[in-house]
Amino acid sequence: MPVVAKKLEMQHLAWRAGFGETLPVISGWEKRRRKEMVHKVLTGPKHAAFESVDVINATDLPDYKRAKDMTEEQRKTVREMNTQGIKDLNVAWMNMMQKSEHPLREKMSLFWHGHFACRTQNVLFNQQLIGVIRENALGNFGDLLTAVSKSPAMLQFLNNQQNRKQHPNENFAREVMELFTMGRGHYAEADIKEAARAFTGWGFDADGQFVFREKQHDDGVKNIFGKSGRYNGDDVLKLLLEQQQTATYITTKIFRYFVDDNPDDTLIQSLSGKFYQSGYDIKTLMREIFMADWFYDSKYIGNRIKSPVELLVGIRRTIPMAFEQEETMLVFQRILGQVLFYPPNVAGWPGGRNWIDSSSLMFRMRVPQVILYSQVLNVRPKELTPEMGDGGNYKMTLQINDFLKKQFAKKVNARINWEPYLQGFSDIPRENLADAIAGALLQQPGNVRKNLLEKYADTSSREGYIKTVTIDVMSTPEYQLC
Amino acid sequence: MYILNRRRFLQVGSLASATLLMPKFLKAFETGALVPPGNKVLVIVQLSGGNDGLNTIIPYRNDIYYRSRPALGIRREAALSLNDDLGIHPALQGLKALYDDGAMGILNNVGYPNPDRSHFRSMDIWHSASQSAEIWNDGWVGRYLDAQCNGCDKPTQALEIDDTLSLALKGEHNKGLALTDPGRLSNTSNDRFFKELLQQHVVEDEHHNVEYLYKTMGETISSATYIQQQFKTYQSKESYPATELGRNMRIIANLIMSDINTKVYYVSHGSFDTHVNQQDQQARLFKQLSDALTVFTGDLKKNNRFQDVMVMTFSEFGRRVSQNASGGTDHGTANNMFLIGGDLKRQGVLNEGPDLMNLKDGDLQYKVDFKSVYATLLDKWLGADDKMILKADYAKLDFI
């Protein structure tokens, strides 16, 4: 296995377990042992309390129990609060990714956000779901699975509110097996039917609290995976966790997300075995991966296509910035194909090469220029369509589309704080600057030639030089990878 | 503060007219017409948002229709007559004329088993041509590109007139190209810095994704140059409507007449999501559709290309049979499709109108699987292997 330099190793860790770190941070990591750094990445800063990304209190919104009696004016207010709330939530989470001292939590949450893909236009439901995902992102998978499965957002999205003893609705049971735990082809249709019976009665009330409606629950005996009992929903989740296949399925997905698009069967087998034995401890699995020598094999380094959110957050983490209108981030996300809280379907974002087509690639390479030179976006994203199928959220979606349209012709005004970034290169002699910048920003710095960077650089001042070289390096195909 | 160095920015962002890059396929294009005369072209018009098919092709002899839509139903006198049972929406005058000319086929009750009423899921199903319980990450036109263009040097076989690319045009190995303005696409991709990056890139072996990105970038830049060259060769003299669709249809016409190698064009029109106040919105969008297609087909006829073009319209679903309380309609199922061209084997109303007697939960039941329409177009129009592309054998229809 080709050995890579320690600096590249640490940059690799910083990118895969987060959104990249700046040169001074990496220089600090370089001096420490891998074990120490992996531990730090996994646990985050000492004594740091969990920070939520909440944007609204339940009491801020009108009483949903009264929804039927609301006037048109009140309904409009609720819709607007939801629209704005979801935008705020998106922005708040993006900002958290940018500034977090525990980026693995956010990275892992972004993974689970795609794994437990869900769409709801209720801001409180969204906020609650992302809350339980972020809290459990590095905890126990069983706890995470249970919390997500009992969230009103997911119960609503997968129609379990309509799952009743007399008329079972199988949607929830099917997706829990197909997408959340075992993956397609590892269970029978009969298992889904029986599991759906067990989930009857799971629902939520007008306050957005999980409720078990005993009268709607089918209390009879169910046969699932060759066992039988008077199972309820919790029992089904337990049965699913008992299946080794669940560990294999989750590990494969994690491998594809954190290591490589092409899963290595031998590695997955060993990793998932340990994951299963640990009782689904996510931190244990991630430690296995980040500590392994194979993780730092040069074939994995710089070969992963960043998701749009990773790309945007990565730029912002490297060069701290705030936007005049933070909601601009939604437009970037929309054009690049990943809007937080709007996964394309129940299976989430496919990832990998699916992020890339001619237009998205050319736009990705323009992003640093658009932001850092304050250009006009000039790209009109495709419209969003309302999701829930009942027309109730029609106007809200129109509002979002309207907002996206207005943004398109505007300049992207960011307040960029270059200072800490420039400071990071203060010790580096002029002749080594281009290589140092490329080396800090790219996982395969050798591909972009110094003479090309020199040619397009502003050579009138050191500061201008660093800035222009940085923007150009960020505009390369290599920067799309980590 | 924002603009750190205007001069440098202009330098990096400036456009070079010289073709620094001359990939081998462009050299091939230089040697003469690569596209055989009479290149068959498919133009897909997506009516986004779920167009109400019942108010598009109107069953004006049906009492159930008027009972279900006391306010929204289109009166028999207002609808433009197609035959004894069916009329077409009054704003679709241009399409009615195409129908009278024998240049339009209307397919009713098109849908798929176990319909999904969510916009995004149903649109995915139409784009990917999957079954409703399956999730595929590639589209049917994209897989057509995979089948036809793998290893071929012409990555401009499918173009979407838009800023971002739809799932329909994404294949596993090949993808269509999205552009709103052939000039602007070229501007971005002519960026000198990008071109030089491409030139300095040495193919290496280990990191397959680096190669994939450079390949995509290289194809985009060379395609952009090619499209711009072709685009300049023909400028329509017709006056297209000053609407977004009118502008987009003009670009398509220019490209078709330029003998570019493009086989499939894709364009969206909408939104038809008419939960409230349907009448005005649908009529406005229909007029835009009708006017744009009238000029477009006229343009093709004058240039003797109408027989080489097939226009297909679709929407992710139709609306419910009954109107709702807000002067609109909610999400439904089966719907109609238009097929427009100068070389239709069968024209007019191609099958029975909607069967309002046999609804399922208040929705129309589909009679024709949309994948049969795709199969027909792939096999009989584009000469491609429909079974491989659609991963199943769907019955072919006889409009081609």
CSV table of N, CA and C in Angstrom, one decimal, chain A residues 119 184 261-262 298-299 301 303 305 324 335 344-347 350 353-354 356-359 361-362 365-366 369 372-375 378-380 382-383 385-387 389 391 394 413-414 416 418 444 447-449 452 455-458 467-468 471-472 475-478 480-481, chain B residues 1-5 7-9 11-12 49 117-121 124 133-135 137 160 162-166 170 175-178 184 188-189 191-194 196-197 200-202 204 206-210 212-214 216-217 220-221 271 273-276 281 330-331:
chain,number,residue,atom,x,y,z
A,119,ARG,N,-39.6,14.3,3.8
A,119,ARG,CA,-40.0,15.7,3.5
A,119,ARG,C,-41.2,16.0,4.2
A,184,ARG,N,-33.2,-3.8,0.3
A,184,ARG,CA,-34.1,-4.6,-0.6
A,184,ARG,C,-33.6,-6.1,-0.8
A,261,ASP,N,-17.0,4.9,-3.3
A,261,ASP,CA,-18.2,4.5,-4.0
A,261,ASP,C,-18.3,3.0,-4.2
A,262,ASN,N,-17.1,2.4,-4.3
A,262,ASN,CA,-17.1,1.0,-4.6
A,262,ASN,C,-16.7,0.2,-3.3
A,298,SER,N,-3.6,5.5,-0.6
A,298,SER,CA,-3.7,6.6,-1.6
A,298,SER,C,-4.8,6.4,-2.6
A,299,LYS,N,-5.3,5.2,-2.8
A,299,LYS,CA,-6.3,5.0,-3.8
A,299,LYS,C,-7.7,5.7,-3.3
A,301,ILE,N,-7.6,8.4,-1.2
A,301,ILE,CA,-7.4,9.8,-0.9
A,301,ILE,C,-7.8,10.7,-2.2
A,303,ASN,N,-10.5,10.8,-3.9
A,303,ASN,CA,-11.3,10.2,-5.0
A,303,ASN,C,-12.8,10.3,-4.7
A,305,ILE,N,-16.3,12.3,-4.6
A,305,ILE,CA,-16.9,13.6,-5.1
A,305,ILE,C,-17.7,14.2,-3.9
A,324,GLU,N,-24.8,38.4,3.0
A,324,GLU,CA,-25.8,39.4,3.2
A,324,GLU,C,-27.2,38.8,3.3
A,335,ILE,N,-29.4,24.7,-7.3
A,335,ILE,CA,-28.7,24.6,-8.6
A,335,ILE,C,-27.8,23.3,-8.7
A,344,PRO,N,-34.5,14.1,-2.8
A,344,PRO,CA,-35.3,13.9,-4.0
A,344,PRO,C,-36.4,12.9,-3.9
A,345,ASN,N,-36.2,11.9,-3.0
A,345,ASN,CA,-37.2,10.9,-2.8
A,345,ASN,C,-36.9,10.1,-1.5
A,346,VAL,N,-37.7,9.1,-1.2
A,346,VAL,CA,-37.5,8.3,0.0
A,346,VAL,C,-36.1,7.7,0.1
A,347,ALA,N,-35.4,7.5,-1.0
A,347,ALA,CA,-34.1,6.9,-0.9
A,347,ALA,C,-33.0,7.9,-0.7
A,350,PRO,N,-28.6,10.1,-4.2
A,350,PRO,CA,-27.8,9.0,-4.6
A,350,PRO,C,-26.3,9.2,-4.5
A,353,ARG,N,-21.1,10.0,-8.5
A,353,ARG,CA,-21.1,10.6,-9.8
A,353,ARG,C,-22.5,11.2,-10.2
A,354,ASN,N,-23.5,10.8,-9.4
A,354,ASN,CA,-24.8,11.4,-9.7
A,354,ASN,C,-24.8,13.0,-9.4
A,356,ILE,N,-22.7,14.9,-10.6
A,356,ILE,CA,-22.0,15.6,-11.7
A,356,ILE,C,-22.7,15.4,-13.0
A,357,ASP,N,-23.0,16.5,-13.7
A,357,ASP,CA,-23.3,16.5,-15.1
A,357,ASP,C,-22.7,17.8,-15.6
A,358,SER,N,-22.7,18.0,-17.0
A,358,SER,CA,-22.0,19.1,-17.5
A,358,SER,C,-22.4,20.4,-16.8
A,359,SER,N,-23.7,20.7,-16.6
A,359,SER,CA,-24.1,22.0,-16.0
A,359,SER,C,-23.7,22.1,-14.6
A,361,LEU,N,-21.3,20.5,-13.0
A,361,LEU,CA,-19.8,20.6,-12.9
A,361,LEU,C,-19.3,22.0,-13.2
A,362,MET,N,-19.8,22.6,-14.3
A,362,MET,CA,-19.3,23.9,-14.7
A,362,MET,C,-19.8,24.9,-13.7
A,365,MET,N,-17.5,24.6,-10.6
A,365,MET,CA,-16.2,25.3,-10.8
A,365,MET,C,-16.3,26.8,-10.7
A,366,ARG,N,-17.5,27.3,-11.0
A,366,ARG,CA,-17.7,28.7,-10.9
A,366,ARG,C,-18.0,29.3,-9.5
A,369,GLN,N,-15.7,31.6,-7.7
A,369,GLN,CA,-15.6,33.0,-8.3
A,369,GLN,C,-16.9,33.7,-8.0
A,372,LEU,N,-16.6,34.7,-4.2
A,372,LEU,CA,-15.5,35.5,-3.7
A,372,LEU,C,-15.2,36.7,-4.6
A,373,TYR,N,-15.8,36.7,-5.8
A,373,TYR,CA,-15.7,38.0,-6.6
A,373,TYR,C,-17.1,38.7,-6.6
A,374,SER,N,-18.0,38.2,-5.8
A,374,SER,CA,-19.4,38.8,-5.7
A,374,SER,C,-20.0,38.9,-7.1
A,375,GLN,N,-20.1,37.8,-7.8
A,375,GLN,CA,-20.8,37.9,-9.1
A,375,GLN,C,-22.3,37.7,-9.1
A,378,ASN,N,-26.9,34.2,-12.1
A,378,ASN,CA,-27.2,33.9,-13.5
A,378,ASN,C,-27.6,32.5,-13.9
A,379,VAL,N,-28.0,31.8,-12.9
A,379,VAL,CA,-28.5,30.4,-13.2
A,379,VAL,C,-29.8,30.3,-12.5
A,380,ARG,N,-30.8,29.9,-13.3
A,380,ARG,CA,-32.1,29.8,-12.7
A,380,ARG,C,-32.4,28.3,-12.3
A,382,LYS,N,-34.4,24.9,-11.2
A,382,LYS,CA,-35.7,24.4,-11.6
A,382,LYS,C,-36.6,24.6,-10.4
A,383,GLU,N,-37.9,24.7,-10.8
A,383,GLU,CA,-38.9,24.9,-9.7
A,383,GLU,C,-39.0,23.7,-8.8
A,385,THR,N,-41.7,21.6,-6.6
A,385,THR,CA,-43.2,21.3,-6.6
A,385,THR,C,-43.6,20.9,-5.2
A,386,PRO,N,-44.8,21.2,-4.9
A,386,PRO,CA,-45.3,20.8,-3.6
A,386,PRO,C,-45.3,19.3,-3.5
A,387,GLU,N,-45.1,18.8,-2.3
A,387,GLU,CA,-44.8,17.3,-2.2
A,387,GLU,C,-46.0,16.5,-1.7
A,389,GLY,N,-49.1,16.3,-1.9
A,389,GLY,CA,-50.1,15.8,-2.7
A,389,GLY,C,-51.5,16.2,-2.4
A,391,GLY,N,-52.3,19.5,-1.8
A,391,GLY,CA,-52.5,20.9,-2.2
A,391,GLY,C,-52.5,21.9,-1.0
A,394,TYR,N,-49.5,24.3,-1.2
A,394,TYR,CA,-49.3,24.9,-2.6
A,394,TYR,C,-48.7,26.3,-2.6
A,413,ASN,N,-23.7,38.7,-2.4
A,413,ASN,CA,-22.9,39.5,-1.5
A,413,ASN,C,-22.5,38.8,-0.3
A,414,ALA,N,-21.2,38.5,-0.2
A,414,ALA,CA,-20.7,37.8,1.0
A,414,ALA,C,-19.8,38.7,1.7
A,416,ILE,N,-16.6,38.5,3.3
A,416,ILE,CA,-15.6,37.5,3.4
A,416,ILE,C,-14.5,38.0,4.4
A,418,TRP,N,-11.0,37.3,5.0
A,418,TRP,CA,-9.8,36.7,4.4
A,418,TRP,C,-8.7,36.6,5.5
A,444,GLN,N,-5.1,16.0,-4.1
A,444,GLN,CA,-4.2,15.6,-5.1
A,444,GLN,C,-3.6,16.8,-5.7
A,447,ASN,N,-1.7,17.4,-9.4
A,447,ASN,CA,-2.4,17.5,-10.7
A,447,ASN,C,-2.4,18.9,-11.3
A,448,VAL,N,-2.5,19.9,-10.4
A,448,VAL,CA,-2.7,21.3,-10.9
A,448,VAL,C,-1.3,21.9,-10.9
A,449,ARG,N,-0.9,22.3,-12.1
A,449,ARG,CA,0.5,22.8,-12.2
A,449,ARG,C,0.7,24.2,-11.7
A,452,LEU,N,0.7,27.1,-14.2
A,452,LEU,CA,-0.7,27.6,-14.6
A,452,LEU,C,-1.2,28.6,-13.6
A,455,LYS,N,0.4,31.9,-13.8
A,455,LYS,CA,0.0,32.6,-15.0
A,455,LYS,C,-1.2,33.5,-14.7
A,456,TYR,N,-2.2,32.9,-13.9
A,456,TYR,CA,-3.4,33.6,-13.7
A,456,TYR,C,-3.4,34.4,-12.4
A,457,ALA,N,-2.3,34.4,-11.7
A,457,ALA,CA,-2.3,35.0,-10.4
A,457,ALA,C,-2.1,36.5,-10.5
A,458,ASP,N,-2.6,37.2,-9.4
A,458,ASP,CA,-2.4,38.6,-9.3
A,458,ASP,C,-1.0,38.7,-8.6
A,467,LYS,N,-5.0,35.3,-2.7
A,467,LYS,CA,-6.4,35.2,-3.0
A,467,LYS,C,-6.7,34.7,-4.4
A,468,THR,N,-6.0,35.2,-5.4
A,468,THR,CA,-6.3,34.7,-6.7
A,468,THR,C,-5.9,33.2,-6.9
A,471,ILE,N,-8.6,31.1,-5.3
A,471,ILE,CA,-9.9,31.0,-6.0
A,471,ILE,C,-9.7,30.1,-7.2
A,472,ASP,N,-8.5,30.2,-7.9
A,472,ASP,CA,-8.3,29.3,-9.0
A,472,ASP,C,-8.2,27.9,-8.6
A,475,SER,N,-11.4,26.4,-8.2
A,475,SER,CA,-12.1,26.3,-9.4
A,475,SER,C,-11.7,25.1,-10.2
A,476,THR,N,-11.0,24.2,-9.7
A,476,THR,CA,-10.5,23.0,-10.5
A,476,THR,C,-11.4,21.8,-10.3
A,477,PRO,N,-11.3,20.9,-11.2
A,477,PRO,CA,-12.0,19.6,-11.0
A,477,PRO,C,-11.5,18.9,-9.7
A,478,GLU,N,-10.3,19.0,-9.4
A,478,GLU,CA,-9.7,18.3,-8.2
A,478,GLU,C,-10.4,18.8,-7.0
A,480,GLN,N,-13.3,19.4,-6.5
A,480,GLN,CA,-14.7,18.8,-6.3
A,480,GLN,C,-14.5,17.5,-5.6
A,481,LEU,N,-13.3,17.1,-5.4
A,481,LEU,CA,-13.0,15.8,-4.7
A,481,LEU,C,-12.4,16.0,-3.3
B,1,MET,N,-14.0,45.8,-1.2
B,1,MET,CA,-13.9,44.6,-0.4
B,1,MET,C,-14.3,43.4,-1.2
B,2,TYR,N,-15.4,43.5,-1.9
B,2,TYR,CA,-15.9,42.3,-2.6
B,2,TYR,C,-15.0,41.9,-3.8
B,3,ILE,N,-14.8,43.0,-4.5
B,3,ILE,CA,-14.0,42.7,-5.8
B,3,ILE,C,-12.6,43.0,-5.5
B,4,LEU,N,-11.9,41.9,-5.4
B,4,LEU,CA,-10.5,42.1,-4.9
B,4,LEU,C,-9.6,42.6,-6.0
B,5,ASN,N,-9.8,42.1,-7.2
B,5,ASN,CA,-9.0,42.6,-8.2
B,5,ASN,C,-9.7,42.5,-9.6
B,7,ARG,N,-9.2,43.6,-12.5
B,7,ARG,CA,-8.4,43.3,-13.7
B,7,ARG,C,-8.2,41.8,-13.8
B,8,ARG,N,-7.8,41.3,-12.6
B,8,ARG,CA,-7.4,39.8,-12.6
B,8,ARG,C,-8.7,39.0,-12.9
B,9,PHE,N,-9.8,39.5,-12.3
B,9,PHE,CA,-11.0,38.7,-12.5
B,9,PHE,C,-11.3,38.7,-14.0
B,11,GLN,N,-9.4,38.9,-16.4
B,11,GLN,CA,-8.5,38.1,-17.1
B,11,GLN,C,-8.9,36.6,-17.0
B,12,VAL,N,-9.1,36.2,-15.8
B,12,VAL,CA,-9.5,34.8,-15.5
B,12,VAL,C,-10.8,34.5,-16.2
B,49,GLY,N,-46.0,20.0,-13.1
B,49,GLY,CA,-46.9,20.4,-12.1
B,49,GLY,C,-48.2,19.6,-12.1
B,117,ARG,N,-49.2,10.0,-6.3
B,117,ARG,CA,-49.8,11.4,-6.5
B,117,ARG,C,-48.8,12.5,-6.0
B,118,SER,N,-47.6,12.1,-5.6
B,118,SER,CA,-46.7,13.2,-5.2
B,118,SER,C,-46.0,13.7,-6.5
B,119,HIS,N,-45.8,15.0,-6.6
B,119,HIS,CA,-45.2,15.5,-7.8
B,119,HIS,C,-43.8,14.9,-8.0
B,120,PHE,N,-43.0,14.9,-6.9
B,120,PHE,CA,-41.6,14.6,-7.1
B,120,PHE,C,-41.4,13.1,-7.4
B,121,ARG,N,-42.2,12.3,-6.7
B,121,ARG,CA,-42.1,10.9,-7.0
B,121,ARG,C,-42.7,10.5,-8.4
B,124,ASP,N,-40.3,11.5,-11.0
B,124,ASP,CA,-39.2,10.6,-11.1
B,124,ASP,C,-39.6,9.3,-11.9
B,133,ALA,N,-42.9,1.3,-7.6
B,133,ALA,CA,-42.2,0.9,-6.3
B,133,ALA,C,-40.7,0.9,-6.4
B,134,GLU,N,-40.2,1.2,-7.6
B,134,GLU,CA,-38.7,1.2,-7.7
B,134,GLU,C,-38.1,2.6,-7.8
B,135,ILE,N,-36.9,2.7,-7.3
B,135,ILE,CA,-36.2,4.0,-7.4
B,135,ILE,C,-35.0,3.8,-8.3
B,137,ASN,N,-31.9,5.7,-10.4
B,137,ASN,CA,-31.2,7.0,-10.4
B,137,ASN,C,-30.7,7.4,-11.8
B,160,GLU,N,-31.1,19.6,-23.1
B,160,GLU,CA,-32.2,20.2,-22.4
B,160,GLU,C,-32.0,21.7,-22.4
B,162,ASP,N,-32.4,24.4,-20.5
B,162,ASP,CA,-32.6,24.7,-19.1
B,162,ASP,C,-31.3,25.0,-18.5
B,163,ASP,N,-31.3,25.5,-17.3
B,163,ASP,CA,-30.0,25.7,-16.6
B,163,ASP,C,-29.5,24.5,-15.9
B,164,THR,N,-30.4,23.6,-15.5
B,164,THR,CA,-30.0,22.4,-14.8
B,164,THR,C,-30.6,21.2,-15.5
B,165,LEU,N,-29.9,20.1,-15.4
B,165,LEU,CA,-30.3,18.9,-16.1
B,165,LEU,C,-31.3,18.0,-15.4
B,166,SER,N,-32.3,17.6,-16.1
B,166,SER,CA,-33.4,16.7,-15.5
B,166,SER,C,-32.9,15.3,-15.4
B,170,LYS,N,-30.2,11.9,-17.5
B,170,LYS,CA,-29.0,11.4,-16.9
B,170,LYS,C,-28.9,9.9,-17.0
B,175,LYS,N,-24.5,11.6,-20.1
B,175,LYS,CA,-25.6,12.5,-19.7
B,175,LYS,C,-25.8,13.5,-20.8
B,176,GLY,N,-27.0,14.0,-20.8
B,176,GLY,CA,-27.4,15.0,-21.8
B,176,GLY,C,-26.7,16.3,-21.3
B,177,LEU,N,-26.9,17.4,-22.0
B,177,LEU,CA,-26.3,18.6,-21.7
B,177,LEU,C,-27.5,19.7,-21.5
B,178,ALA,N,-27.4,20.5,-20.5
B,178,ALA,CA,-28.4,21.5,-20.3
B,178,ALA,C,-27.8,22.9,-20.7
B,184,ARG,N,-24.1,31.5,-24.0
B,184,ARG,CA,-23.7,31.6,-22.7
B,184,ARG,C,-23.0,30.4,-22.2
B,188,THR,N,-19.0,30.4,-20.6
B,188,THR,CA,-18.5,29.8,-19.4
B,188,THR,C,-17.4,28.8,-19.7
B,189,SER,N,-17.7,27.9,-20.7
B,189,SER,CA,-16.8,26.8,-20.9
B,189,SER,C,-15.6,27.3,-21.7
B,191,ASP,N,-13.9,29.7,-20.8
B,191,ASP,CA,-13.0,30.3,-19.9
B,191,ASP,C,-11.6,29.8,-20.1
B,192,ARG,N,-10.7,30.7,-20.3
B,192,ARG,CA,-9.3,30.3,-20.6
B,192,ARG,C,-8.7,29.4,-19.6
B,193,PHE,N,-8.9,29.8,-18.3
B,193,PHE,CA,-8.4,29.0,-17.2
B,193,PHE,C,-8.8,27.5,-17.3
B,194,PHE,N,-10.1,27.4,-17.5
B,194,PHE,CA,-10.6,26.0,-17.6
B,194,PHE,C,-10.0,25.2,-18.8
B,196,GLU,N,-7.1,25.7,-20.2
B,196,GLU,CA,-5.7,25.4,-19.9
B,196,GLU,C,-5.6,24.3,-18.9
B,197,LEU,N,-6.5,24.3,-17.9
B,197,LEU,CA,-6.5,23.2,-17.0
B,197,LEU,C,-6.6,21.9,-17.7
B,200,GLN,N,-3.4,20.9,-19.5
B,200,GLN,CA,-2.3,20.5,-18.7
B,200,GLN,C,-2.6,19.2,-18.0
B,201,HIS,N,-3.8,18.7,-18.1
B,201,HIS,CA,-4.2,17.5,-17.3
B,201,HIS,C,-3.6,16.3,-18.0
B,202,VAL,N,-2.9,15.5,-17.2
B,202,VAL,CA,-2.3,14.3,-17.7
B,202,VAL,C,-3.2,13.1,-17.2
B,204,GLU,N,-4.2,10.0,-15.5
B,204,GLU,CA,-3.5,9.1,-14.6
B,204,GLU,C,-4.5,8.0,-14.3
B,206,GLU,N,-5.1,5.8,-11.2
B,206,GLU,CA,-5.7,5.3,-10.0
B,206,GLU,C,-7.0,6.0,-9.6
B,207,HIS,N,-7.1,7.3,-9.8
B,207,HIS,CA,-8.3,8.0,-9.3
B,207,HIS,C,-9.3,8.1,-10.4
B,208,HIS,N,-10.2,7.2,-10.4
B,208,HIS,CA,-11.2,7.1,-11.5
B,208,HIS,C,-12.1,8.4,-11.6
B,209,ASN,N,-12.3,8.9,-10.4
B,209,ASN,CA,-13.2,10.1,-10.4
B,209,ASN,C,-12.6,11.4,-10.9
B,210,VAL,N,-11.3,11.5,-10.8
B,210,VAL,CA,-10.6,12.6,-11.4
B,210,VAL,C,-10.8,12.5,-12.9
B,212,TYR,N,-13.1,11.0,-14.5
B,212,TYR,CA,-14.5,11.3,-14.8
B,212,TYR,C,-14.8,12.7,-14.9
B,213,LEU,N,-14.3,13.5,-13.9
B,213,LEU,CA,-14.5,15.0,-13.9
B,213,LEU,C,-13.8,15.6,-15.1
B,214,TYR,N,-12.6,15.2,-15.4
B,214,TYR,CA,-11.9,15.8,-16.6
B,214,TYR,C,-12.6,15.5,-17.9
B,216,THR,N,-15.8,14.8,-18.2
B,216,THR,CA,-17.1,15.6,-18.3
B,216,THR,C,-16.8,17.1,-18.7
B,217,MET,N,-15.7,17.6,-18.1
B,217,MET,CA,-15.3,19.0,-18.4
B,217,MET,C,-14.9,19.1,-19.8
B,220,THR,N,-17.9,18.9,-22.1
B,220,THR,CA,-18.7,20.1,-22.0
B,220,THR,C,-18.1,21.2,-22.8
B,221,ILE,N,-16.8,21.4,-22.7
B,221,ILE,CA,-16.2,22.5,-23.4
B,221,ILE,C,-16.2,22.3,-24.9
B,271,SER,N,-45.9,26.3,-14.2
B,271,SER,CA,-46.4,25.2,-13.5
B,271,SER,C,-47.9,25.0,-13.7
B,273,ASP,N,-49.6,23.2,-11.6
B,273,ASP,CA,-50.2,22.7,-10.4
B,273,ASP,C,-51.3,23.6,-9.9
B,274,THR,N,-52.5,23.3,-10.4
B,274,THR,CA,-53.6,24.2,-10.3
B,274,THR,C,-54.6,23.8,-9.2
B,275,HIS,N,-54.1,23.9,-8.0
B,275,HIS,CA,-55.0,23.6,-6.8
B,275,HIS,C,-56.1,24.7,-6.7
B,276,VAL,N,-55.7,25.9,-7.0
B,276,VAL,CA,-56.6,27.0,-6.8
B,276,VAL,C,-56.7,27.8,-8.1
B,281,GLN,N,-55.0,30.1,-15.0
B,281,GLN,CA,-53.6,29.7,-15.1
B,281,GLN,C,-53.5,28.7,-16.2
B,330,ASP,N,-57.2,18.7,-7.5
B,330,ASP,CA,-56.1,18.1,-6.8
B,330,ASP,C,-55.4,17.0,-7.6
B,331,HIS,N,-54.4,16.5,-7.1
B,331,HIS,CA,-53.6,15.5,-7.8
B,331,HIS,C,-54.3,14.2,-8.2
